Amino acid sequence: MQESYFDPDGFRLALNYFLQTHRSVTSLLLKHKAGLPEFQDWFTAYSDTVAKLPVMRWAKNARNRIVHESDLEINSSCHVTWIRDWGTRSETQGTFPPRMSVHEILAAIRASRGMPPFGTITIARRWIDKELASWEILDAAAAVYMHLNELLRVGHRASGVETCNLEGDYVECVSAALPFASGYLTCMHVAQSELTSHFSAPDGNVLSDASERFEVDEAKVNEAFESYQVPEFPEGDAIARVPGMMKVARLVMEKDGYHEMFAFLLAGESTLTVTAMRFDSQRTKLLSFERLAHLVESLRADGLLIIGEMWTGVQTELEKKMNTVLIPARDRVDRMEALSVYAVTRDGRRLEQMCMVERGVNGETHCGDPVESDPGIMNTMIPIFKKWKEMELRGL
């Protein structure tokens, strides 16, 4: 479906095939239920809960429409987001011909009246079925796939089979392994990101963040622990890990003289993924955290922890009276270097520890004692909080 996203006929064909095949799998399970251990327990649990979710009911009804009536009435739309800064953004929905490129869409937007002279513009193509208007179809298909993956994983476990051993030609990360996942498979995140384009509002230049997800290699982690003399890696949820991660970050900072920014996405006490975040401007920084918010949704993360260097400054008396910051710390003459570890959770908890960084005459780095600071507005987390609110409204 992703490969044919900009081919209306090909996309419709792939969607129809997906919906019919999905239904065939559950039909086969029912047909062979007599030979499946504990079938009533795990399949009933699925049919009483997951099968009743709106996206699953849509998949079943859509398949019936395809087989007994006609093709789905799907429409191509375009979601346009303008972001001025962390707290100012606007979103609109537009309809464009399915084969119109994102660059052509951008040209049409820039030619329209009221084009903002600053900020970033994000254009996301979306296929929508009127019967499931709150979901983009590729996103809905990924959700249906992962629910089916979990059903089969539970069924295999009940049968004492850890992994499916069927051989076949699989694409990217989709395989017969039936992995446990709180959200989507890795290649599903990539598929979604490829359907979004970011532009600078003033000139229309393409923008891209440099976030990079990577798998944690246990051997390399242990090697790094020995190199930095880390006693043990922090455990617990995002909030509980802050003090321990600060200890680790200080060791890294003093040994290397710098610390890159990393985002840890968690579900409870389990680490879902780690993302290295690099950006060369405030615009790309905004985009990086917008992308992080989408990853939070697709992984169903309920905790987020960020480690990185930052500039800090003391509010002037005028700023204190106005309860604002007129000049960002990065632009202040009296700015100071700091190392920060902060975490937020979906249930509303927040925690930040910060330590000041001093540079010696010979280039050596010293980190002061960490102190807990008031998380305040937490601008970078605004996209995350917004995404969690959207997920709650969608029942995710």
XYZ file of C-alpha atoms in Angstrom:
396
model
C 0.000 0.000 0.000
C 2.821 2.395 0.869
C 4.682 1.706 -2.379
C 1.587 2.570 -4.439
C 0.477 5.484 -2.271
C 0.600 8.039 -5.105
C -1.009 5.667 -7.627
C -4.774 5.758 -6.907
C -5.559 2.559 -8.813
C -2.616 0.640 -7.365
C -3.351 1.852 -3.846
C -7.008 0.807 -4.080
C -5.998 -2.629 -5.373
C -3.461 -3.123 -2.555
C -6.001 -1.975 0.039
C -8.665 -4.363 -1.251
C -6.185 -7.251 -1.200
C -5.072 -6.404 2.331
C -8.621 -6.256 3.727
C -9.644 -9.544 2.130
C -6.486 -11.342 3.250
C -6.867 -10.030 6.796
C -10.382 -11.437 6.966
C -9.185 -14.770 5.547
C -6.751 -15.235 8.448
C -9.407 -14.936 11.150
C -11.734 -17.156 9.082
C -9.039 -19.851 8.942
C -8.556 -19.672 12.701
C -12.274 -20.244 13.243
C -12.291 -23.109 10.740
C -9.477 -24.935 12.553
C -10.375 -23.948 16.117
C -10.902 -27.567 17.189
C -7.209 -28.270 16.727
C -5.899 -25.120 18.389
C -5.025 -25.338 22.122
C -6.987 -23.017 24.418
C -8.653 -21.462 21.377
C -11.776 -20.340 23.225
C -9.716 -18.453 25.799
C -7.461 -16.400 23.546
C -9.800 -15.932 20.593
C -12.737 -14.968 22.797
C -10.549 -12.417 24.590
C -9.717 -10.977 21.146
C -13.294 -10.961 19.841
C -14.638 -9.376 23.052
C -12.119 -6.516 23.089
C -9.846 -5.833 20.110
C -12.317 -6.964 17.439
C -14.768 -4.334 18.698
C -12.374 -1.418 18.247
C -13.562 1.094 15.596
C -10.590 0.420 13.314
C -11.190 -3.356 13.449
C -14.914 -3.003 12.796
C -14.012 -0.778 9.852
C -11.677 -3.455 8.409
C -14.411 -6.113 8.658
C -17.153 -3.917 7.213
C -14.876 -2.560 4.483
C -14.061 -6.080 3.369
C -17.779 -6.869 3.168
C -18.384 -3.716 1.118
C -15.624 -4.706 -1.304
C -16.889 -8.267 -1.754
C -20.633 -7.645 -1.840
C -21.051 -4.049 -3.022
C -18.254 -2.049 -4.632
C -14.846 -0.504 -4.043
C -14.441 1.767 -1.040
C -15.151 5.446 -1.544
C -11.691 6.656 -0.612
C -10.576 10.230 -1.048
C -7.125 11.764 -1.327
C -6.644 14.768 0.902
C -3.727 16.799 2.116
C -3.053 17.809 5.715
C -1.107 21.068 5.920
C 0.483 22.185 9.190
C 2.108 25.591 9.672
C 4.344 25.985 12.716
C 5.638 29.409 13.690
C 7.192 28.397 17.000
C 6.667 25.900 19.817
C 3.389 27.437 20.915
C 1.955 28.716 17.638
C 0.667 26.421 14.941
C -2.325 26.043 12.653
C -3.613 23.086 10.661
C -5.893 22.816 7.667
C -7.211 20.111 5.392
C -7.152 20.517 1.626
C -8.210 18.395 -1.328
C -5.819 18.011 -4.237
C -5.741 15.670 -7.259
C -4.238 12.297 -6.188
C -1.369 12.518 -8.678
C -0.379 16.070 -7.708
C 3.131 16.118 -6.189
C 3.856 17.703 -2.822
C 6.001 20.340 -4.564
C 3.040 21.265 -6.758
C 0.841 21.410 -3.662
C 3.371 23.680 -1.959
C 3.431 25.970 -4.997
C -0.366 26.184 -4.867
C -0.280 26.992 -1.153
C 2.408 29.656 -1.573
C 0.418 31.233 -4.402
C -2.665 31.455 -2.200
C -3.431 34.473 -0.071
C -2.334 34.606 3.540
C 0.890 32.632 3.132
C 2.933 33.120 6.364
C 6.385 34.687 5.842
C 8.107 32.587 8.520
C 8.074 29.191 10.199
C 7.755 25.744 8.654
C 5.125 24.054 6.530
C 4.487 20.311 6.685
C 2.482 18.632 3.942
C 1.142 15.125 4.539
C -0.768 13.191 1.884
C -3.706 11.235 3.283
C -6.058 8.607 1.889
C -9.334 8.636 3.828
C -12.391 6.369 3.807
C -15.533 8.246 4.795
C -16.474 5.380 7.133
C -13.284 5.927 9.178
C -12.690 9.636 8.739
C -10.456 10.035 11.827
C -7.822 7.630 10.456
C -5.457 7.819 7.515
C -5.938 4.503 5.682
C -2.307 3.345 5.707
C -2.187 4.082 9.440
C -5.436 2.159 9.934
C -4.076 -0.808 7.966
C -0.930 -0.829 10.130
C -3.084 -0.877 13.277
C -5.187 -3.760 11.926
C -2.040 -5.681 10.975
C -0.501 -5.282 14.438
C -3.705 -6.407 16.194
C -3.708 -9.505 13.991
C 0.003 -10.016 14.715
C -0.736 -9.990 18.445
C -3.639 -12.443 18.049
C -1.416 -14.913 16.209
C 1.428 -14.385 18.683
C -0.870 -15.259 21.585
C -2.207 -18.267 19.690
C 1.315 -19.554 19.021
C 2.249 -19.093 22.670
C -0.815 -21.095 23.770
C 0.341 -23.877 21.454
C 3.867 -23.816 22.879
C 5.329 -22.472 19.627
C 7.551 -19.435 20.193
C 7.837 -18.285 16.573
C 6.116 -19.079 13.316
C 8.480 -21.154 11.170
C 6.810 -20.643 7.795
C 9.215 -19.740 5.031
C 8.382 -17.113 2.455
C 9.360 -13.903 0.748
C 8.946 -11.095 3.240
C 9.591 -7.398 2.805
C 11.683 -5.282 5.144
C 10.841 -5.949 8.790
C 7.633 -7.896 8.078
C 8.372 -11.538 8.774
C 6.948 -14.687 10.322
C 8.641 -13.896 13.650
C 5.420 -12.438 15.144
C 7.295 -9.959 17.375
C 5.876 -8.428 20.525
C 5.327 -4.738 19.879
C 3.440 -2.017 21.698
C 2.960 -0.169 18.411
C 3.964 -0.648 14.782
C 6.856 -2.425 13.107
C 9.934 -0.388 12.221
C 9.225 -0.349 8.488
C 5.746 1.010 9.211
C 7.266 4.086 10.885
C 9.466 4.601 7.824
C 6.493 4.244 5.484
C 4.600 6.988 7.293
C 7.575 9.376 7.401
C 8.079 9.032 3.638
C 4.605 10.468 3.035
C 5.390 13.768 4.774
C 7.419 16.686 3.424
C 8.680 19.740 5.324
C 9.419 23.168 3.878
C 10.692 26.533 5.026
C 7.792 28.985 4.758
C 9.815 32.010 3.461
C 11.516 30.315 0.516
C 9.970 26.867 0.086
C 13.274 25.058 0.660
C 13.009 21.450 1.787
C 13.796 20.891 5.471
C 14.733 17.635 7.121
C 15.642 16.647 10.639
C 18.513 14.316 11.365
C 16.871 12.071 13.940
C 18.204 8.552 13.798
C 16.678 5.505 15.448
C 18.953 2.606 16.224
C 18.779 -0.821 17.776
C 20.499 -1.268 21.110
C 23.454 -3.647 20.771
C 23.922 -5.265 24.193
C 27.573 -6.129 23.534
C 28.382 -2.524 22.611
C 26.395 -1.258 25.578
C 28.418 -3.416 27.971
C 31.630 -2.271 26.289
C 30.570 1.361 26.707
C 29.711 0.766 30.368
C 33.236 -0.462 30.987
C 34.753 2.456 29.049
C 32.793 5.095 30.990
C 32.901 3.105 34.246
C 29.129 3.063 34.526
C 28.138 0.840 37.477
C 24.687 -0.092 36.131
C 22.135 1.157 33.629
C 19.105 2.902 35.193
C 15.826 1.005 35.288
C 12.202 1.931 35.922
C 9.862 4.211 34.038
C 10.885 7.523 32.463
C 10.619 9.500 35.721
C 12.441 6.916 37.833
C 15.367 6.841 35.393
C 16.173 10.571 35.541
C 18.683 10.490 38.481
C 20.488 7.425 37.116
C 20.620 8.790 33.578
C 22.076 12.027 34.918
C 24.901 10.051 36.546
C 25.613 8.331 33.245
C 25.374 11.596 31.282
C 27.865 13.343 33.591
C 30.379 10.529 33.129
C 30.025 10.763 29.343
C 30.268 14.561 29.387
C 33.421 14.651 31.504
C 35.120 11.908 29.484
C 34.218 13.094 25.960
C 33.704 16.805 26.510
C 30.275 16.753 24.846
C 26.965 14.874 24.970
C 24.682 14.359 22.002
C 20.930 14.569 22.453
C 19.096 11.279 22.852
C 15.422 10.494 23.281
C 14.358 7.314 25.081
C 10.787 6.185 24.361
C 9.290 3.881 26.965
C 6.167 1.847 27.646
C 6.054 1.554 31.411
C 9.504 0.336 32.430
C 10.402 -1.085 29.002
C 12.539 0.837 26.503
C 10.857 0.808 23.096
C 13.534 2.635 21.135
C 16.338 5.184 21.419
C 16.630 8.067 18.967
C 19.656 10.302 18.383
C 18.458 13.836 17.647
C 20.579 16.268 15.651
C 19.493 19.601 14.184
C 21.199 22.678 12.816
C 18.486 25.284 13.412
C 15.364 26.016 15.414
C 13.271 25.029 12.395
C 14.767 21.566 12.134
C 14.631 21.247 15.923
C 10.882 21.890 15.746
C 10.535 19.250 13.044
C 12.611 16.744 15.023
C 10.274 16.946 18.002
C 7.212 16.842 15.737
C 8.580 13.622 14.277
C 9.290 12.346 17.772
C 5.640 12.951 18.650
C 4.538 10.794 15.702
C 6.915 8.069 16.873
C 5.367 8.258 20.348
C 1.987 7.506 18.786
C 3.089 4.717 16.458
C 5.019 2.994 19.268
C 2.257 3.721 21.823
C 4.913 5.136 24.169
C 3.700 6.453 27.521
C 7.010 7.860 28.712
C 9.772 9.962 27.185
C 13.220 10.845 28.520
C 15.568 13.359 26.873
C 19.297 13.767 27.535
C 21.384 16.539 26.045
C 23.385 19.731 26.366
C 21.614 23.067 26.553
C 22.171 26.781 27.042
C 20.661 28.398 30.103
C 20.374 31.964 31.344
C 19.001 33.913 34.276
C 15.764 35.824 33.742
C 16.052 39.580 33.969
C 13.869 41.442 36.458
C 11.664 42.638 33.583
C 11.219 39.069 32.332
C 10.304 37.907 35.829
C 7.639 40.601 36.088
C 6.245 39.679 32.668
C 6.539 35.929 33.447
C 8.207 35.287 30.120
C 11.579 35.045 28.374
C 12.212 37.825 25.878
C 15.602 36.600 24.680
C 16.253 32.847 24.312
C 19.175 31.536 26.345
C 21.078 30.609 23.182
C 21.144 34.289 22.147
C 22.165 35.772 25.515
C 25.613 37.195 26.116
C 25.618 35.761 29.645
C 24.473 32.292 28.596
C 25.802 29.278 30.497
C 26.354 25.708 29.411
C 24.402 22.939 31.116
C 23.606 19.250 30.872
C 19.943 18.325 31.196
C 17.954 15.134 31.726
C 14.203 15.511 31.706
C 11.297 13.117 31.488
C 7.548 13.265 30.986
C 4.852 10.598 31.144
C 1.422 10.316 29.627
C -0.211 10.449 33.075
C 1.134 13.985 33.571
C 4.280 13.499 35.671
C 7.382 15.599 34.907
C 10.916 15.714 36.250
C 14.099 17.520 35.224
C 17.633 17.448 36.581
C 20.269 19.869 35.382
C 23.951 20.404 36.116
C 26.179 23.279 35.045
C 29.163 22.534 32.790
C 32.505 24.287 33.215
C 35.454 24.206 30.812
C 39.034 24.228 32.085
C 41.926 26.150 30.532
C 43.253 22.939 29.028
C 39.895 21.886 27.604
C 38.899 19.589 30.435
C 35.199 19.362 31.249
C 33.688 19.404 34.727
C 30.048 18.835 35.579
C 28.637 20.373 38.728
C 26.270 18.668 41.119
C 22.855 17.990 39.579
C 19.831 19.816 40.916
C 16.165 19.311 40.257
C 14.703 22.253 38.370
C 11.179 23.393 37.652
C 10.309 21.847 34.238
C 8.245 24.950 33.457
C 6.625 25.224 30.045
C 8.870 22.587 28.415
C 8.483 23.897 24.861
C 10.026 20.837 23.237
C 7.378 18.643 24.860
C 4.412 20.597 23.470
C 4.164 18.301 20.377
C 4.339 15.262 22.688
C 1.582 16.501 25.017
C -0.555 17.364 21.984
C -0.068 13.892 20.539
C -1.017 12.160 23.799
C -4.190 14.230 23.936
C -5.031 13.264 20.334
C -4.386 9.597 21.153
C -6.764 9.788 24.111
C -9.495 11.263 21.913
C -8.962 8.431 19.398
C -9.016 5.757 22.103
C -5.352 4.798 21.620
